[in-house]
PDB file of C-alpha atoms in Angstrom:
ATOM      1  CA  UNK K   1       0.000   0.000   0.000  1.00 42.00           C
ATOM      2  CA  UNK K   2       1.260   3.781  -0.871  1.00 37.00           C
ATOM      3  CA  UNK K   3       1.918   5.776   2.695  1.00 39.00           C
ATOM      4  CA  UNK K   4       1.892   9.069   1.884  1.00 42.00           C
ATOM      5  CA  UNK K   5       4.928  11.271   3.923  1.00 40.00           C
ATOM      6  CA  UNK K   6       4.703  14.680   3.425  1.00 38.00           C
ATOM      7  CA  UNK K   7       6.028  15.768   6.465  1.00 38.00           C
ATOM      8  CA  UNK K   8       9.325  17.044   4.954  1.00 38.00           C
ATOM      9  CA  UNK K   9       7.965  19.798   3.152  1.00 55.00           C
ATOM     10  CA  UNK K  10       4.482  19.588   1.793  1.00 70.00           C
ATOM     11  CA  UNK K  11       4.979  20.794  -2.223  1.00 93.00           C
ATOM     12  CA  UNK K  12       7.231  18.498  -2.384  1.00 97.00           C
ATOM     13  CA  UNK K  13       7.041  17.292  -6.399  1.00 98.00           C
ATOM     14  CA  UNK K  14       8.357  13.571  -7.871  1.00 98.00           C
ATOM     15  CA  UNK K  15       8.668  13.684 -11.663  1.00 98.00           C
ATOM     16  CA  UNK K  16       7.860   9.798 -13.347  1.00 98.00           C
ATOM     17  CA  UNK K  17       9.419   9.312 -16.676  1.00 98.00           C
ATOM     18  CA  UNK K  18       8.360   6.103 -18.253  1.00 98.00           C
ATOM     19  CA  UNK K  19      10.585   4.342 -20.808  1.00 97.00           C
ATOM     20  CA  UNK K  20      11.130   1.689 -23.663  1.00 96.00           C
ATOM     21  CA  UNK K  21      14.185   2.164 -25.750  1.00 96.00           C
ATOM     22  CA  UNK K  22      13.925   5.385 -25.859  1.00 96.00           C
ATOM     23  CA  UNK K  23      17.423   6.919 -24.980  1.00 97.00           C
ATOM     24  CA  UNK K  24      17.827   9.664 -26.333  1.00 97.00           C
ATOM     25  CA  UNK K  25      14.146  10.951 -25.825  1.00 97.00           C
ATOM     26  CA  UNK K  26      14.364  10.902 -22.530  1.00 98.00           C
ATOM     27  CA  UNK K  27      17.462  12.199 -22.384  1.00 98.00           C
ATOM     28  CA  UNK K  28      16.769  15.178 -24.079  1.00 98.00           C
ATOM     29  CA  UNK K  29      13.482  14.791 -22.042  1.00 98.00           C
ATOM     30  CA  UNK K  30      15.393  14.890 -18.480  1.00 98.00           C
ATOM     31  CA  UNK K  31      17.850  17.946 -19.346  1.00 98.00           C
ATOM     32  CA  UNK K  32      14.921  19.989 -19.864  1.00 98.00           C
ATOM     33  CA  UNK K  33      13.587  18.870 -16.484  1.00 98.00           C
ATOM     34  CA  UNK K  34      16.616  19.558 -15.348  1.00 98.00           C
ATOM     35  CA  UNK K  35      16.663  23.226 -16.141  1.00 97.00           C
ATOM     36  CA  UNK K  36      12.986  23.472 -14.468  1.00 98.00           C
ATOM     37  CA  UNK K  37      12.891  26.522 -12.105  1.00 97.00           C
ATOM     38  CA  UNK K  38      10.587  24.390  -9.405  1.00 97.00           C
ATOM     39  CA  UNK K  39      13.665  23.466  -6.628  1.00 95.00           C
ATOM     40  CA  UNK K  40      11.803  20.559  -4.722  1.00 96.00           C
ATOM     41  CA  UNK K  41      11.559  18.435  -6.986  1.00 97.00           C
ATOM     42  CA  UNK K  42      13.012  14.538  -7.706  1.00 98.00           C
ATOM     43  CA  UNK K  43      13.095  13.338 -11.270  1.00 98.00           C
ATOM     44  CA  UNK K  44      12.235   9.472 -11.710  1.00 98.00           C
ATOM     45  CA  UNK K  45      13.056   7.168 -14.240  1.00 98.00           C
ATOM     46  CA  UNK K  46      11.294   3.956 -14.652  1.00 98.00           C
ATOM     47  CA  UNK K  47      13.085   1.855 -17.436  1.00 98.00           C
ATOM     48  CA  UNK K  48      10.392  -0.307 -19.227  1.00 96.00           C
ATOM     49  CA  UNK K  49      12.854  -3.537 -19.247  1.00 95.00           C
ATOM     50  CA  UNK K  50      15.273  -1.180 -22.199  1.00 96.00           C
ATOM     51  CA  UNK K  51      18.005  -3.297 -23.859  1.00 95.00           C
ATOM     52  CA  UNK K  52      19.595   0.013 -25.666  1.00 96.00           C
ATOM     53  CA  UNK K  53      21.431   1.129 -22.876  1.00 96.00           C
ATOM     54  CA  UNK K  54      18.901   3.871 -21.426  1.00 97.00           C
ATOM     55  CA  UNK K  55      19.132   3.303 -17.504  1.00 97.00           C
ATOM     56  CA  UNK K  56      23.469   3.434 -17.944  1.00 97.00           C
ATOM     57  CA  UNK K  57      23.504   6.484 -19.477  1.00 98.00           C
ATOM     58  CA  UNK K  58      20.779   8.105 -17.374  1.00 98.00           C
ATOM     59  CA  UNK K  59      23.053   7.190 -14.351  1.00 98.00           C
ATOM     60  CA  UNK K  60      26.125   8.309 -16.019  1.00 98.00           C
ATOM     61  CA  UNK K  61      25.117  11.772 -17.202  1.00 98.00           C
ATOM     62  CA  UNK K  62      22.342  12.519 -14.658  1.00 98.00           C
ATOM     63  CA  UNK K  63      23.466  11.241 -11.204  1.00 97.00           C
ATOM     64  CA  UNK K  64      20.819  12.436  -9.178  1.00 97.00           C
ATOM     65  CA  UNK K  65      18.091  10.919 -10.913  1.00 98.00           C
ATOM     66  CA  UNK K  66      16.337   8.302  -9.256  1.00 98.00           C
ATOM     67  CA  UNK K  67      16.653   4.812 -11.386  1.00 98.00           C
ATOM     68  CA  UNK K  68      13.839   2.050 -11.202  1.00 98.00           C
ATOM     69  CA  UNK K  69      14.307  -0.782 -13.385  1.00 97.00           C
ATOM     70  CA  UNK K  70      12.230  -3.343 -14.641  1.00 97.00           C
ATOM     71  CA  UNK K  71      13.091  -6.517 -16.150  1.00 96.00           C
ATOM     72  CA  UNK K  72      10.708  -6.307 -19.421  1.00 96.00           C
ATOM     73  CA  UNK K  73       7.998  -4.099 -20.681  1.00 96.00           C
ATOM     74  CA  UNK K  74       4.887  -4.387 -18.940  1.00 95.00           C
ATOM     75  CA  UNK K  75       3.021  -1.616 -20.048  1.00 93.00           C
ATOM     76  CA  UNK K  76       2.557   2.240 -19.839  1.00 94.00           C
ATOM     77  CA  UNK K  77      -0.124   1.790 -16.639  1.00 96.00           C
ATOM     78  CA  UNK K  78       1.452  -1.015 -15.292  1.00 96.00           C
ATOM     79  CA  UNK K  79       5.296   0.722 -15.236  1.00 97.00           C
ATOM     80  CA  UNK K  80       3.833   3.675 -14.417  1.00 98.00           C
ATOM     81  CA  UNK K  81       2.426   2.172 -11.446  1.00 98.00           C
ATOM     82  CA  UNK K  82       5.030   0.223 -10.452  1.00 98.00           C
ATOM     83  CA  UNK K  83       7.196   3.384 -10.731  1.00 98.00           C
ATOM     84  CA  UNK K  84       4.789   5.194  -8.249  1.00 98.00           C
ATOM     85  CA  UNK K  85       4.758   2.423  -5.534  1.00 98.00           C
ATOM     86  CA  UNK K  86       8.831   1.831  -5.345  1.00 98.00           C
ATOM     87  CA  UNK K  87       9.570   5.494  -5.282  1.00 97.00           C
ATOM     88  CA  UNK K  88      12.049   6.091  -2.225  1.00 94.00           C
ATOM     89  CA  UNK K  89      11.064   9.111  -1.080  1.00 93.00           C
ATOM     90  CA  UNK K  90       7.696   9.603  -1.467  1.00 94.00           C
ATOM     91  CA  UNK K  91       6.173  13.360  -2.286  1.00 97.00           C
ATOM     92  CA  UNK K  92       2.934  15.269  -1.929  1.00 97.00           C
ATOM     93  CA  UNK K  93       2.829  15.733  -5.510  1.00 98.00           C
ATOM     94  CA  UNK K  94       3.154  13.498  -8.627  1.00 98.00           C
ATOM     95  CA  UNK K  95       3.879  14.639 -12.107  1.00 98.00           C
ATOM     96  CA  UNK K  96       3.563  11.826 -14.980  1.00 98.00           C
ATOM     97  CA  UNK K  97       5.538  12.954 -17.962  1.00 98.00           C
ATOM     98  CA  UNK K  98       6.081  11.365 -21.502  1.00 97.00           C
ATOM     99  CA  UNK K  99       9.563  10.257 -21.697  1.00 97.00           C
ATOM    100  CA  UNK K 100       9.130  12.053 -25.618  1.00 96.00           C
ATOM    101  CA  UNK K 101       8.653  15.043 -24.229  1.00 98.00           C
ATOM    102  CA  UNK K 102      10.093  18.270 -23.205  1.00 98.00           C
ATOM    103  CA  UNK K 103       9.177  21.266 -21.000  1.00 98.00           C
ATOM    104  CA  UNK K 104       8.956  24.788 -19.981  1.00 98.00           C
ATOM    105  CA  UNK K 105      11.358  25.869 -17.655  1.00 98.00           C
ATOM    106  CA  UNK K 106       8.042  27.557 -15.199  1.00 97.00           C
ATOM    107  CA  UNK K 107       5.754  24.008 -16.349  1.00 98.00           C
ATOM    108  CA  UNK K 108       5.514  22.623 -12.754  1.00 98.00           C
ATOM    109  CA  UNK K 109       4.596  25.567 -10.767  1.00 97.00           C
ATOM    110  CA  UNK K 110       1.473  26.296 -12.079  1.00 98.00           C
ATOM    111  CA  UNK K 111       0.444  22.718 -11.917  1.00 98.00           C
ATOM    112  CA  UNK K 112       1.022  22.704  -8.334  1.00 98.00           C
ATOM    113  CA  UNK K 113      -0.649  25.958  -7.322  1.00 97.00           C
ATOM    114  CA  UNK K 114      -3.782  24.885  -8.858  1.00 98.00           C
ATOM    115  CA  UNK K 115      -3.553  21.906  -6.729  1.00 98.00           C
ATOM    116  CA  UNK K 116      -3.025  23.809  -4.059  1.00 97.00           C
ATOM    117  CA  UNK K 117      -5.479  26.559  -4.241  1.00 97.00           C
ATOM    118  CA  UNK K 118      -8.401  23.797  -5.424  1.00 98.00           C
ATOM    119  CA  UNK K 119      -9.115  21.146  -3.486  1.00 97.00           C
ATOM    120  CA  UNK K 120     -11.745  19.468  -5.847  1.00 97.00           C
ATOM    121  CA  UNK K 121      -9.098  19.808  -8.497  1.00 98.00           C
ATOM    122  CA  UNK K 122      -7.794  16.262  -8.704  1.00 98.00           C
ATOM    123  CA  UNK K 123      -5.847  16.492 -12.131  1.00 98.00           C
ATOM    124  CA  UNK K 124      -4.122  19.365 -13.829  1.00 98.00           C
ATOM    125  CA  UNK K 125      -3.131  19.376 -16.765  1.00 98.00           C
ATOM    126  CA  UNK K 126      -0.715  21.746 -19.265  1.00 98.00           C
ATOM    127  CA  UNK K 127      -0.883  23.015 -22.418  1.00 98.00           C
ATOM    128  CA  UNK K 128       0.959  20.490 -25.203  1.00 98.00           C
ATOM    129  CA  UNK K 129       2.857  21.458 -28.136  1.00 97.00           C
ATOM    130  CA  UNK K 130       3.966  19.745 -31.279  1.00 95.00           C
ATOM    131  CA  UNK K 131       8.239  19.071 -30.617  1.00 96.00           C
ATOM    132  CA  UNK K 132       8.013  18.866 -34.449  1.00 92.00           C
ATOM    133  CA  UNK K 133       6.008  22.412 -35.106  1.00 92.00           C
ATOM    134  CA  UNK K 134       6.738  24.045 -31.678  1.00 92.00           C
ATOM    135  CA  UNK K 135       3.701  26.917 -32.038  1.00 93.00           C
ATOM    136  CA  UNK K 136       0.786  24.323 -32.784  1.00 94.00           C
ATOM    137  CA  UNK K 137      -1.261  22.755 -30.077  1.00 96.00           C
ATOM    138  CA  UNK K 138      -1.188  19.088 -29.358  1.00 96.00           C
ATOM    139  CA  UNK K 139      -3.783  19.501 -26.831  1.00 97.00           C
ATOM    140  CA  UNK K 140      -5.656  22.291 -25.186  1.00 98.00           C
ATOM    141  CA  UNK K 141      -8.001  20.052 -23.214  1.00 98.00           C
ATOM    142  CA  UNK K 142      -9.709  16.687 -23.714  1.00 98.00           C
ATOM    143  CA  UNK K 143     -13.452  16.527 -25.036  1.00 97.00           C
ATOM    144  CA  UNK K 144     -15.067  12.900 -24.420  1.00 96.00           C
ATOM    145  CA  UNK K 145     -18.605  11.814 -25.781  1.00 93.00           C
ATOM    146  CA  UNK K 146     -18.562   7.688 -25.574  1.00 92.00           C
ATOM    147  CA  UNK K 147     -22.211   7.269 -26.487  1.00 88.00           C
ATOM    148  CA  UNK K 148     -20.664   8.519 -29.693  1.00 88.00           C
ATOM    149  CA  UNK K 149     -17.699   7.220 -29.347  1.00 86.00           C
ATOM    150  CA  UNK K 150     -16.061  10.295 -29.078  1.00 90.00           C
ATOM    151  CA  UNK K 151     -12.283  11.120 -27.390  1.00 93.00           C
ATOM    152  CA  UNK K 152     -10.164  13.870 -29.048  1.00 94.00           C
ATOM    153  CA  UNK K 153      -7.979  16.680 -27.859  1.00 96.00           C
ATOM    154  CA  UNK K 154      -9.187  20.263 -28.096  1.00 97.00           C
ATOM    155  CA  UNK K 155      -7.187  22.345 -30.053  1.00 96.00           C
ATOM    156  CA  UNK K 156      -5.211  19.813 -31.854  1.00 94.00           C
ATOM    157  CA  UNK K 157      -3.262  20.992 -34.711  1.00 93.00           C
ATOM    158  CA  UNK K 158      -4.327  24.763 -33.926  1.00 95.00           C
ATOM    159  CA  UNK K 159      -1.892  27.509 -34.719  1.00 93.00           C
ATOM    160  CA  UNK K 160      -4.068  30.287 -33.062  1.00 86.00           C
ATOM    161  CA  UNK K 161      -2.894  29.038 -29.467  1.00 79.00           C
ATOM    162  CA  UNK K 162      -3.802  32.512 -27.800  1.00 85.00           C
ATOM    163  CA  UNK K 163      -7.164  31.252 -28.141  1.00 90.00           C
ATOM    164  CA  UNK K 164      -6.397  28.416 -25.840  1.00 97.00           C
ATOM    165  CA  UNK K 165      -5.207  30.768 -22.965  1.00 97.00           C
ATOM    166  CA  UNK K 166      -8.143  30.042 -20.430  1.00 97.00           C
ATOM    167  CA  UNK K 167      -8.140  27.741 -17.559  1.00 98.00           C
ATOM    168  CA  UNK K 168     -11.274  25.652 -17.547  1.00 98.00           C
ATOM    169  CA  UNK K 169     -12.656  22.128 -16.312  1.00 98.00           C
ATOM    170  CA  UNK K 170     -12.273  19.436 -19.126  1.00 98.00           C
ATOM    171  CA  UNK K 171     -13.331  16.072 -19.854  1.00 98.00           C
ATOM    172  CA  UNK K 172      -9.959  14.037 -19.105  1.00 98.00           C
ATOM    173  CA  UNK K 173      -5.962  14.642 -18.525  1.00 98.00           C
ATOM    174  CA  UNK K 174      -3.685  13.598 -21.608  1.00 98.00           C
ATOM    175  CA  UNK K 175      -1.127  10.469 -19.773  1.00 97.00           C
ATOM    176  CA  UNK K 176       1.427  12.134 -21.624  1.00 97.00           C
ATOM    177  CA  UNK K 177       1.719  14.353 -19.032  1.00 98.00           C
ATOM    178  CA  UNK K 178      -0.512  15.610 -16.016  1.00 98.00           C
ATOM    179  CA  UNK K 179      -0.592  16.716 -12.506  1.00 98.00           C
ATOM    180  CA  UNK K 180      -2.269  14.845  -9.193  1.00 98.00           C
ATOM    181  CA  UNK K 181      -1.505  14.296  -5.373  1.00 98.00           C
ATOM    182  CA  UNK K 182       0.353  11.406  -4.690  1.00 98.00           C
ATOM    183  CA  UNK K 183      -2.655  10.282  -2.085  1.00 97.00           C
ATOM    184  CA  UNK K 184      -5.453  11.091  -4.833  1.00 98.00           C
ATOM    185  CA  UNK K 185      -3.309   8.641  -7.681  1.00 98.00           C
ATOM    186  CA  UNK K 186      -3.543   5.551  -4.705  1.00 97.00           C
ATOM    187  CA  UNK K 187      -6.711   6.761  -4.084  1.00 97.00           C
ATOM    188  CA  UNK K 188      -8.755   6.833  -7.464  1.00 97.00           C
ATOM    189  CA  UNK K 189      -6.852   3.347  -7.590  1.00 96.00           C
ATOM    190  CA  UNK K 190      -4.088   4.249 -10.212  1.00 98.00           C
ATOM    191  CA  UNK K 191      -3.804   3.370 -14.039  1.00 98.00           C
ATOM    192  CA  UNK K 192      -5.791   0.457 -14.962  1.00 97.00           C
ATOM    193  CA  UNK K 193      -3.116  -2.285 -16.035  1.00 96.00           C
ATOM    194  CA  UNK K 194      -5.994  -3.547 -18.270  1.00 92.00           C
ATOM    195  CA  UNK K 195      -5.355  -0.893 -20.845  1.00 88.00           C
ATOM    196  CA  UNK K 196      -1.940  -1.531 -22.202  1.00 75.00           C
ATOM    197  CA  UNK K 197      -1.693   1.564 -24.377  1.00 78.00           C
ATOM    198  CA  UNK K 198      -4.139   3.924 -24.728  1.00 86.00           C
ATOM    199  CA  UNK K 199      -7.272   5.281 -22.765  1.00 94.00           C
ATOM    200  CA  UNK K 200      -5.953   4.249 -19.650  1.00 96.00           C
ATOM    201  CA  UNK K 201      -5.793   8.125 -18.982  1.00 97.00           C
ATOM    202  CA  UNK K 202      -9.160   8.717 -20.009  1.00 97.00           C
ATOM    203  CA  UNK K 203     -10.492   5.404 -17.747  1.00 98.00           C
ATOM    204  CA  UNK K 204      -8.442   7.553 -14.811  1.00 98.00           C
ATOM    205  CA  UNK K 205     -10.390  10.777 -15.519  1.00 98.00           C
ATOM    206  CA  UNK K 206     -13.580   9.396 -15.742  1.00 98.00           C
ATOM    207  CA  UNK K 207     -13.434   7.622 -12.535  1.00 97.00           C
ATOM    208  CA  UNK K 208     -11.621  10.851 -10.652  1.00 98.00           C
ATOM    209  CA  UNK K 209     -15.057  13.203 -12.449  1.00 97.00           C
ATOM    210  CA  UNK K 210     -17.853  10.277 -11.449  1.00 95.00           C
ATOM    211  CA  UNK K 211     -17.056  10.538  -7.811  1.00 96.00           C
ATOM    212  CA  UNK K 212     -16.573  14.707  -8.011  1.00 97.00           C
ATOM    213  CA  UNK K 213     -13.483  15.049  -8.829  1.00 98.00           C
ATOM    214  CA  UNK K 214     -12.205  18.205 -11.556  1.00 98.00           C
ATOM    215  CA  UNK K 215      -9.758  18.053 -14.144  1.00 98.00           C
ATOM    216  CA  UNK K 216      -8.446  21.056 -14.655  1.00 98.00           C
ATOM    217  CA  UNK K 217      -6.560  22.155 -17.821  1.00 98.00           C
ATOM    218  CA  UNK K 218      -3.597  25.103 -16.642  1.00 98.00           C
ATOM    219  CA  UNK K 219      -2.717  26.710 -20.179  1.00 98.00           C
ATOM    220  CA  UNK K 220       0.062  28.968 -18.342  1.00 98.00           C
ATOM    221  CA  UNK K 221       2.235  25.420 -18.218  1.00 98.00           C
ATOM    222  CA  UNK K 222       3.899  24.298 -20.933  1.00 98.00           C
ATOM    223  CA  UNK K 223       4.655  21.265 -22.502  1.00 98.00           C
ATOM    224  CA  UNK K 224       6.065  19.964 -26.176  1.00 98.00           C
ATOM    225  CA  UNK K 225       5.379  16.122 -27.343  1.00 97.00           C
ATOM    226  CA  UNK K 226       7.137  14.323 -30.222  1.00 95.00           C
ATOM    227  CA  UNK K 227       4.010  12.407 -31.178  1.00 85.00           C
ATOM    228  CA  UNK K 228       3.626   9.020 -31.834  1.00 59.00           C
ATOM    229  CA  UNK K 229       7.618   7.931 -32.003  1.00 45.00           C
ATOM    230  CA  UNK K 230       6.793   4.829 -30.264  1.00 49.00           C
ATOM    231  CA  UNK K 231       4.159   3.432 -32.254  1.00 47.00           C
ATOM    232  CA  UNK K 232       5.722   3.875 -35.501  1.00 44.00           C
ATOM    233  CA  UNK K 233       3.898   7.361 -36.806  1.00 49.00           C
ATOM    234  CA  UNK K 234       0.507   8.725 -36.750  1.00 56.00           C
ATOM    235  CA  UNK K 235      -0.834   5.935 -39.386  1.00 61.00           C
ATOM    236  CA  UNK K 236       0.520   2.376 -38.260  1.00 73.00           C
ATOM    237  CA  UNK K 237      -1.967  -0.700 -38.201  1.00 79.00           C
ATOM    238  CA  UNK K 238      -0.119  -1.393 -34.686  1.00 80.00           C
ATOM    239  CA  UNK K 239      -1.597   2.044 -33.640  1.00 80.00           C
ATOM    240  CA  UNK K 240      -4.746   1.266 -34.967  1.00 82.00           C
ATOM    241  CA  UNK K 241      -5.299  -2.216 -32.912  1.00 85.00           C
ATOM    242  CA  UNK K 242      -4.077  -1.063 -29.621  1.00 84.00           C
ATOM    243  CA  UNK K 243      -6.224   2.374 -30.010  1.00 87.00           C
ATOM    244  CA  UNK K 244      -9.491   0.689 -30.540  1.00 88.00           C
ATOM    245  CA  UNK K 245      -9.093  -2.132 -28.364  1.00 90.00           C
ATOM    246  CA  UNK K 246      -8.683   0.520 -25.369  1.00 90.00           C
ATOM    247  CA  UNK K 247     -11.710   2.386 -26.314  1.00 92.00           C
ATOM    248  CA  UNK K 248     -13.866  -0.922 -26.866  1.00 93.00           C
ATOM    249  CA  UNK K 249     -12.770  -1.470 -23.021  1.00 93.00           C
ATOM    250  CA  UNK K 250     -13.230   2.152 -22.002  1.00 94.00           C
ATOM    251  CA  UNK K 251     -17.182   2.092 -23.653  1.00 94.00           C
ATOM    252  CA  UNK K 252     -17.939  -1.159 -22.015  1.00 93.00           C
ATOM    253  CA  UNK K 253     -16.469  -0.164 -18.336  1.00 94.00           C
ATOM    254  CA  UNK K 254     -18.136   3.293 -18.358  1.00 95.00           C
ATOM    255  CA  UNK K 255     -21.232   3.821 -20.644  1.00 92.00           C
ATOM    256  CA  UNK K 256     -24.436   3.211 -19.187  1.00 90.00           C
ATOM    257  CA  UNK K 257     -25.939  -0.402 -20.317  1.00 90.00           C
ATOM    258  CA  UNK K 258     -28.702   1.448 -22.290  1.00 90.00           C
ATOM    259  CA  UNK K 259     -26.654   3.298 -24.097  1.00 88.00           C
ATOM    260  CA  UNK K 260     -24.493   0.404 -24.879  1.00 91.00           C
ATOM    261  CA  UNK K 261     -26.084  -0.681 -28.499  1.00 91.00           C
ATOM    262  CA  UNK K 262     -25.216   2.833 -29.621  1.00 89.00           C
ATOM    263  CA  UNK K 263     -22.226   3.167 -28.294  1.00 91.00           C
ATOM    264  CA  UNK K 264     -20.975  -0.403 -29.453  1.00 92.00           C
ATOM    265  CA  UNK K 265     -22.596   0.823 -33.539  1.00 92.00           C
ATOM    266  CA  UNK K 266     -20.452   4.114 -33.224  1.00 90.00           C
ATOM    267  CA  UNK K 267     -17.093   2.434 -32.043  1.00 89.00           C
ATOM    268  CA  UNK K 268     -18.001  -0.089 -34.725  1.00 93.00           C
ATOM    269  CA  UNK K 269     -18.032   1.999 -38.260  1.00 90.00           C
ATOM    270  CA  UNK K 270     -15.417   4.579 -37.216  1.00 87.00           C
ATOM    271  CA  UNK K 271     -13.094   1.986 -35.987  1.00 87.00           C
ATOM    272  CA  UNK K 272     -13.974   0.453 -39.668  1.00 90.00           C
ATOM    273  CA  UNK K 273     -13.719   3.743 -41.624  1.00 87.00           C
ATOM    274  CA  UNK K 274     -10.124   4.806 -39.657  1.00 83.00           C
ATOM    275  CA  UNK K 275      -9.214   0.883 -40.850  1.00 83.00           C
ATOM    276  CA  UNK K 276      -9.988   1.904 -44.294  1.00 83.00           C
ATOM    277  CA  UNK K 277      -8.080   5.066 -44.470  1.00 78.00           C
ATOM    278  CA  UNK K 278      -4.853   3.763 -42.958  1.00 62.00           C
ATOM    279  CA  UNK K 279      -2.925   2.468 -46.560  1.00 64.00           C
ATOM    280  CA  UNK K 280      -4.551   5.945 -48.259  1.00 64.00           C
ATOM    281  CA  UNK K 281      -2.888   8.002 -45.791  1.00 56.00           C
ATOM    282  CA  UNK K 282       0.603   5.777 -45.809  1.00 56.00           C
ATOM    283  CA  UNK K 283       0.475   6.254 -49.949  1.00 58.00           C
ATOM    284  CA  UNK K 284       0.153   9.644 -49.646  1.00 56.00           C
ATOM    285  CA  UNK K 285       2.702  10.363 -46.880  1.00 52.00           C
ATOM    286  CA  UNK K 286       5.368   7.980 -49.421  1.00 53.00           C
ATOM    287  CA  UNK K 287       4.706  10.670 -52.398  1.00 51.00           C
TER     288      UNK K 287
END
């Protein structure tokens, strides 16, 4: 069981960074948390059972990163949440970050403030760039509709981002990066190692909002994601499989039975038509 101690200094902040054979990623990934302005913080990587070297040159070039190694890959919930539970020293706060990502220098502050200030908040969440096209927004929010089988990010692919500059409530928390007490991520019960990739951040949200909780999207932190580097690109069968076998889960753990037969005929033809369109969008990226 997870004992929260806080009784060192109660912002404290730990920093999860899940990876796979991703070396230089999350290098790149923990020099920019590195540079982060926030000073109580601990950075903690959680090696996914690598084989390229990743957890040796972590220690090498960052010394005072904490190191948790696993002997294969079991998963994004279930490494994160192995991550969470063998963490030495144990903080109020807990930050999960994309190991293909890097950050603002200011990005945890004003995830922990809102925490702070809001008790009902139970998630907070940044604003996410593009690495690849650093002024166009990756997400700005998450909108979810699963009697329609509906899940996308607000804002995606947006160049206006000044238009994205309000804090509101929103339907979930992106995993690939988002803000929660450490007592509140043991509490809601943690990822769901059911979902091996994909949706098990929207499963979390959903539970935290149907017993009260907020998500709470903080535009003043910032985040940029290289997206989709571990699945091959934005149009890979792989991608395609593991996506819609999440949300089939997701529908059937949270939609209401009578809504169910709806639900099940939505999922159904756009899981069918984004099947179709996967070798006409490969052609076209090849010309």
């Amino acid at each position: 069981d997870y004992i929260c101690n806080i009784t060192m200094d109660e912002k404290s902040v730990n920093i999860i960074v899940l990876n796979w054979n991703q070396r230089e990623l999350s290098l790149e990934c923990i020099r920019s948390l590195e540079k982060t302005t926030y000073k109580n913080k601990r950075i903690v990587f959680v090696d996914n059972g690598s084989n390229d070297g990743s957890s040796e040159s972590v220690k090498t070039l960052h010394p005072n990163v904490e190191i948790i190694q696993l002997e294969t890959n079991i998963g994004y919930a279930a490494g994160n949440n192995f991550g969470f539970n063998a963490i030495k020293h144990k903080s109020k706060y807990t930050i999960f970050l994309n190991n293909d990502t890097f950050v603002d220098p200011g990005f945890i502050e004003p995830l922990v403030e809102e925490l702070e200030r809001n008790p009902h908040t139970v998630q907070a969440v940044p604003k996410i760039f593009y690495a690849s096209e650093k002024n166009t927004l990756w997400y700005a929010g998450g909108s979810v509709n699963l009697a329609f089988s509906q899940i996308h990010h607000i804002g995606i692919r947006s160049n206006s981002t000044e238009s994205f500059n309000e804090r509101k409530p929103v339907d979930y928390a992106t995993g690939c990066c988002f803000c929660i007490r450490s007592e509140d991520y043991a509490e809601y019960g943690m990822f769901d190692e059911g979902y091996k990739m994909y949706c098990e951040d929207v499963d979390l949200s959903l539970t935290i909002r149907k017993r009260g909780g907020k998500i709470i999207y903080v535009p003043t932190s910032k985040v940029w994601h290289h997206v989709s580097i571990s699945t091959g690109g934005n149009h890979s069968f792989s991608k395609w499989r593991k996506k819609h076998s999440s949300i089939i889960k997701l529908i059937l753990k949270h939609v209401n039975v009578a809504m169910l037969p709806i639900s099940i005929l939505f999922y159904s033809i756009k899981a069918l038509l984004s099947l179709m369109i996967i070798p006409i969008l490969k052609m076209n990226l090849k010309r």
